[in-house]
XYZ file of C-alpha atoms in Angstrom:
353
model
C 91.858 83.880 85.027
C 95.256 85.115 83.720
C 96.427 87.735 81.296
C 98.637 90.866 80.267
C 99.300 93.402 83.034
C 101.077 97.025 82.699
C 101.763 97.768 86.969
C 102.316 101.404 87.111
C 104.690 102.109 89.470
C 106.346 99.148 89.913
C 109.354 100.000 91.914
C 106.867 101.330 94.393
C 104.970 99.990 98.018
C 102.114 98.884 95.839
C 102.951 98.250 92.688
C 106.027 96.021 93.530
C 103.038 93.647 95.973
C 100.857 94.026 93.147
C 103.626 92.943 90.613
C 104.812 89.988 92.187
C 101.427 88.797 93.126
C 100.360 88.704 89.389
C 103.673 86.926 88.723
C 102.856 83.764 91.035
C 99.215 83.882 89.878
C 100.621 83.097 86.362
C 99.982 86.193 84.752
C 102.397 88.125 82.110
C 103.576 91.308 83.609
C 105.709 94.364 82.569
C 106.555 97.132 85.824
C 106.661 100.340 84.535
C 108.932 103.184 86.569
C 111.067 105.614 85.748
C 114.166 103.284 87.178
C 112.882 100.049 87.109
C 113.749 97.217 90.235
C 114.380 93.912 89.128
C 112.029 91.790 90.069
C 111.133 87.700 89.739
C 108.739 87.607 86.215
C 108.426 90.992 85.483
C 109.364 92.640 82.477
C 110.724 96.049 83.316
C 109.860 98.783 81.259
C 112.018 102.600 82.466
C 109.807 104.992 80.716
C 108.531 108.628 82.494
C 104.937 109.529 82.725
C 105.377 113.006 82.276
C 107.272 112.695 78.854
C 103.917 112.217 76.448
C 105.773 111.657 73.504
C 108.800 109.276 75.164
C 106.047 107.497 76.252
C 104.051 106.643 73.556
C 107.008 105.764 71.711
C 107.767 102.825 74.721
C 104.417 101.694 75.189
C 103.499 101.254 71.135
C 103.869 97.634 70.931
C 102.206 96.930 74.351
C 98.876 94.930 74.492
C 98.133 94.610 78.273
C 94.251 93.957 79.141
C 94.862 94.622 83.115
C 96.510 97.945 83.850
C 97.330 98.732 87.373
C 97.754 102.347 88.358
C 100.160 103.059 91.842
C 101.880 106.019 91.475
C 101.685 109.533 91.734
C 103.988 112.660 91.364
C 104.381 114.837 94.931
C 104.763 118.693 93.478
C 105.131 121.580 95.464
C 101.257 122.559 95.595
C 97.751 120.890 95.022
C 97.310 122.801 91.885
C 100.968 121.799 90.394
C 99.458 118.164 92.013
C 96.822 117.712 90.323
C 98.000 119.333 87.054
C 100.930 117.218 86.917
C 99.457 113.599 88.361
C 96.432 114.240 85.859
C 98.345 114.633 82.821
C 100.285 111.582 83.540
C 97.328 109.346 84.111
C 96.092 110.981 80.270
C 99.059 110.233 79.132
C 99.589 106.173 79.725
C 95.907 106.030 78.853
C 96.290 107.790 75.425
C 99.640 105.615 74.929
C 97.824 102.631 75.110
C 95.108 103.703 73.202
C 96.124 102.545 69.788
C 96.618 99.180 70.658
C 93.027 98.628 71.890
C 93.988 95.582 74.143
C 92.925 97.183 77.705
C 90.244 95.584 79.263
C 90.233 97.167 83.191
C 92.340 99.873 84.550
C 92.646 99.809 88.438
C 93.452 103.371 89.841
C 95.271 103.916 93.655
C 94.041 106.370 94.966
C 93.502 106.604 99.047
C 91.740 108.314 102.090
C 92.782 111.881 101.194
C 89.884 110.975 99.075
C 87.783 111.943 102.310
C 90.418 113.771 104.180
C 91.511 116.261 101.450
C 94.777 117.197 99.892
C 97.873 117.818 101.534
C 97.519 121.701 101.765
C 93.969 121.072 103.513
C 94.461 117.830 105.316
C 91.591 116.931 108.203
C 91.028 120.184 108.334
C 87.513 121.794 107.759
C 83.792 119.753 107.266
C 84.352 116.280 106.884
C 82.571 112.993 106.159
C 81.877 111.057 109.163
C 83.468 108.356 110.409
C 83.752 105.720 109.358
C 84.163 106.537 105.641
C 82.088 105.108 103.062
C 82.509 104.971 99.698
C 79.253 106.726 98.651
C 80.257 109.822 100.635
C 80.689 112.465 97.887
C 83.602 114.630 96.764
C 85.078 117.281 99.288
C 84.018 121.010 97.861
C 87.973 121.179 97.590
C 90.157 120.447 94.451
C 92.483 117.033 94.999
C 94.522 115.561 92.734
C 92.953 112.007 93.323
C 89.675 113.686 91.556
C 91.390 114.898 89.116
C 93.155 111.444 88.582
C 89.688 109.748 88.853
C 88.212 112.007 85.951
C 90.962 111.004 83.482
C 90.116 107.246 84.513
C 86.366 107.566 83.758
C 86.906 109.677 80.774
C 89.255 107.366 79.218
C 87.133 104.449 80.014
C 84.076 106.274 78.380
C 85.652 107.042 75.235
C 87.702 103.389 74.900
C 85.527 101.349 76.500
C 87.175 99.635 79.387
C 86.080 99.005 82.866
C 87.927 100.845 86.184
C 87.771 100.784 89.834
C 89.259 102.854 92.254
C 90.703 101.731 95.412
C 91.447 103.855 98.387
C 93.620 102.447 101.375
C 94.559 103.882 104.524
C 97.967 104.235 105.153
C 100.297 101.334 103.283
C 102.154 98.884 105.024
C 104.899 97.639 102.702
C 108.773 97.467 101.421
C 109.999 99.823 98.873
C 113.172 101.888 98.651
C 113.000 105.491 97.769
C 109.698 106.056 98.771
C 107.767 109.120 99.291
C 104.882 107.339 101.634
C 106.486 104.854 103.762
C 105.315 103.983 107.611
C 106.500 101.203 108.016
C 110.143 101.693 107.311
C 110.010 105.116 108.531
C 109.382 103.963 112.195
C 111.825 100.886 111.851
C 114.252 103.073 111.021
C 113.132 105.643 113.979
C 113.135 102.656 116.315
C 116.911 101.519 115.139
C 118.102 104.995 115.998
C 116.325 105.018 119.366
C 117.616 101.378 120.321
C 121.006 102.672 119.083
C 121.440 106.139 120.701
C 119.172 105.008 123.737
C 116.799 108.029 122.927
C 113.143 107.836 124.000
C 110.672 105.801 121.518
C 108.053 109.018 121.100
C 105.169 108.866 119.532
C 105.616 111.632 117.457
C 101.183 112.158 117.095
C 98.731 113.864 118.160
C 96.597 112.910 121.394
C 93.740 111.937 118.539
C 95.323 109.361 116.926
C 96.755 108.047 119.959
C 93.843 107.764 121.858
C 91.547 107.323 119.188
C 90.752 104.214 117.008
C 92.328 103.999 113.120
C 92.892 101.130 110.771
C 95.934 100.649 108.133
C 96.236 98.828 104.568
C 99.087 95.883 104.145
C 100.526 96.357 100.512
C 99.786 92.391 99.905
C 96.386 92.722 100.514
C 95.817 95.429 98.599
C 96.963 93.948 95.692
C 94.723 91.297 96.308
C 91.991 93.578 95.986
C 93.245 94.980 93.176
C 93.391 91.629 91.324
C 90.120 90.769 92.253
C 88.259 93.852 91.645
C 89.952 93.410 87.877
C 89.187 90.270 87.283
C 85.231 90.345 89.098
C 82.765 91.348 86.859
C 80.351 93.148 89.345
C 83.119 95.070 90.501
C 82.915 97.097 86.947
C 83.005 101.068 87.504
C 83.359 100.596 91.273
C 84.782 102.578 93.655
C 86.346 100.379 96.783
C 87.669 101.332 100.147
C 90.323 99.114 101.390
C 91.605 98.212 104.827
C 92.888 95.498 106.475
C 89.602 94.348 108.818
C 91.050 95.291 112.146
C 90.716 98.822 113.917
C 93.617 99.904 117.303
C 94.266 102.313 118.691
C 98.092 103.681 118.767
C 98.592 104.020 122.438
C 98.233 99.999 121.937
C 100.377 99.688 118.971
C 103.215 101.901 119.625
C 103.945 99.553 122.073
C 103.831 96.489 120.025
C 106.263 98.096 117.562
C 108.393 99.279 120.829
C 108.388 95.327 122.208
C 109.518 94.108 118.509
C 112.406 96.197 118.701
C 113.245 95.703 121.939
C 112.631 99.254 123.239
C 110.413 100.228 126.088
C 107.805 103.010 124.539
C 107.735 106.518 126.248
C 104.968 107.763 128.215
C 102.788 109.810 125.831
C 102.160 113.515 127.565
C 99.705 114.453 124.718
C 102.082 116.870 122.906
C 103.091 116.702 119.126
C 106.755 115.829 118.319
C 107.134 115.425 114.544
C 109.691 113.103 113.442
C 110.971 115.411 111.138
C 111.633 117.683 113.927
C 113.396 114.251 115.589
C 115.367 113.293 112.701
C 116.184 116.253 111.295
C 120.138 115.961 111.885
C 120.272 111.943 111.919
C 121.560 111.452 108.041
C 125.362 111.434 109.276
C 124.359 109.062 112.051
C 122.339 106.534 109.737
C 125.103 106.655 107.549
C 127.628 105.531 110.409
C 125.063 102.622 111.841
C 124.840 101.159 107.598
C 128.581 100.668 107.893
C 128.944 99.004 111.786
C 126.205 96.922 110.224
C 126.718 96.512 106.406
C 123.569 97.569 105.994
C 122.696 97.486 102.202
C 121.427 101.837 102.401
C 123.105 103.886 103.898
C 120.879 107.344 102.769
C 118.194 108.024 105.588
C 116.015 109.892 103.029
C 115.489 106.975 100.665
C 114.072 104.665 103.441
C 112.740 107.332 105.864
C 109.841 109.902 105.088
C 108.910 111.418 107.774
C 106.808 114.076 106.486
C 104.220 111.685 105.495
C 104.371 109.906 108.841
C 103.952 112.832 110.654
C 100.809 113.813 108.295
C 99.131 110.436 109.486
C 99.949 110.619 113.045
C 99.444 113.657 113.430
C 96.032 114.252 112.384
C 92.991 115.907 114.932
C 90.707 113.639 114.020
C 89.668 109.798 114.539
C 89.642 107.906 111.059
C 88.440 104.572 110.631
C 87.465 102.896 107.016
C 84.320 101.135 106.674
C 84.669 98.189 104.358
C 81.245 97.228 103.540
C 81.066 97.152 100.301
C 83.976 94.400 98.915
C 82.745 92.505 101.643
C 79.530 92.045 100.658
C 80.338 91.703 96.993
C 82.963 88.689 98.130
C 86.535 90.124 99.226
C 86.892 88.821 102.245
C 90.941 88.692 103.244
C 91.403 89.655 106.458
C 95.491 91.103 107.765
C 96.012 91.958 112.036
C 97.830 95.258 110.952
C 100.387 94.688 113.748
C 101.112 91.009 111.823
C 101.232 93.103 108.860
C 103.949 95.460 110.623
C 106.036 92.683 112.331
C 106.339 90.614 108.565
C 107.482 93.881 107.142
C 109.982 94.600 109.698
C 111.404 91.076 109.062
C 111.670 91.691 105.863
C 113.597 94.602 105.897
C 115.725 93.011 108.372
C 116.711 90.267 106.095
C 117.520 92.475 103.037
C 120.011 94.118 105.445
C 118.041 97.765 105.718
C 117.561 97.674 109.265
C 119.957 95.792 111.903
């Protein structure tokens, strides 16, 4: 099956998988961002989700029947969140209202879901472990609920299907990122190997000890396809992880071997990488030019902030998966695979040595 899709968020970790998947399964497919990348057979489209009225006026002749939600807004609290991430979800679904062509929205969403918002993350009663996907809300306002009830109520009114899928952390390329792993510790690990400063885990004794599981970009576009395009997956909501579960004590030093660093001994204390990389913009500047590497602004590949969040966490958290399994999604990514492709990507578009 092929169609229209409208990827929200195109320029992003997930929408940029999700776009150029559709685009070698044959389907037509405009990338929405506020500066849209070029990409391979997709139709960029540089409109702003906040502007209601700018936005109506560049979606009015769009009839996509797939629309693919992966982005969000990062404000200064969970209240300015979740005012300002709902009203941009309202308003792409009222802009594409008139043209009654939409068929399925898919909504990104992700474990915070479970864990809670930023300003009360793995902190107070949880869900257990692993989460499940007909665990409740937390008795604590998120924006992904709040982005989840404009979905449903949009659907209700216009009558289109949704699902919502929630992956761990996301393995995958994009450039000015606000969530980014993956390139965050590749570029961590290029300014170890290149000032000969200790590889740190930067965690807590939790996560390193304790067992965890991460989402690759490509297969969660996958799932997003096939949750659109599956008609029991209608009105579903659909954890998504890769299949494998590690512990970080193991996979620090898989990343450390890639690079060709030795990891440090782990003493059980907490050492952001903010804290670490605080001062290193003038040095990554200075290793893009002995390298011609193709960014030279640490903050646009690096965000440490968010990896610190996720590896620094007091709690265990592993994904259960159940559910798309037994209704038929069975693709299956080792997450260190999933690391190692990544790095060699990034490698050969010149934003890591």
């Amino acid at each position: 099956m092929v169609g229209s899709a409208l990827v929200v968020g195109a320029s992003g970790i997930v929408g940029s998988a999700a776009a150029d998947l559709l685009v070698r399964q044959g389907w037509t497919v405009h990338g929405l961002a506020r500066t849209p990348v070029t990409r391979d057979g997709v139709v960029p489209v540089a409109a702003d989700l906040r502007d209601r009225e700018g936005l109506a006026d560049k979606l009015g002749g769009f009839k996509p029947d797939r629309v693919f939600i992966t982005t969000w807004a990062r404000q200064e609290s969970e209240a300015e969140n979740i005012r300002v991430n709902a009203a941009m979800v309202r308003n792409l679904l009222d802009a594409l209202r008139p043209a009654g062509s939409v068929a399925h929205v898919g909504l990104v969403t992700g474990l915070k879901h479970y864990l809670g918002p930023f300003e009360a993350y793995g902190k107070g009663v949880l869900p257990q472990t692993p989460f499940r996907e007909d665990q409740g809300r937390l008795d604590v306002e998120n924006f992904y609920y709040a982005q989840e009830d404009e979905v449903f109520a949009a659907a209700q009114r216009d009558g289109f299907s949704w699902s919502v899928h929630r992956p761990h952390t996301v393995i995958g390329k994009a450039v000015g990122n606000a969530m980014n792993m993956g390139t965050t510790l590749a570029v961590y690990a290029t300014l170890c190997r290149e000032t000969g400063r200790p590889f740190r885990f930067p965690g807590s004794a939790a996560q390193w000890n304790g067992l965890t599981d991460m989402t690759d970009a490509g297969l969660l576009a996958e799932h997003l396809l096939w949750a659109a395009t599956t008609p029991s997956c209608r009105n579903q909501a659909f954890n998504v992880v890769n299949g494998d579960i590690f512990r970080w004590s193991w996979m620090w030093g898989r990343i450390a071997n890639w690079f060709g660093l030795e990891p440090a001994a782990f003493d059980g204390t907490i050492q952001p990488l903010e804290q670490q990389m605080a001062e290193d913009a003038p040095l990554w500047r200075q290793i893009a030019e002995r390298y011609g590497l193709a960014e030279p602004d640490l903050s646009r590949l690096a965000s440490p902030w968010h990896t610190d969040a996720d590896l620094g966490r007091p709690i265990e958290v592993v994904t259960d998966m159940s559910k798309s399994r037994v209704m038929g999604f069975n693709r299956y990514q080792p997450t260190d695979e999933a690391f190692f492709t990544l790095f060699a990507q990034l490698r050969r578009d010149r934003l890591i040595p």
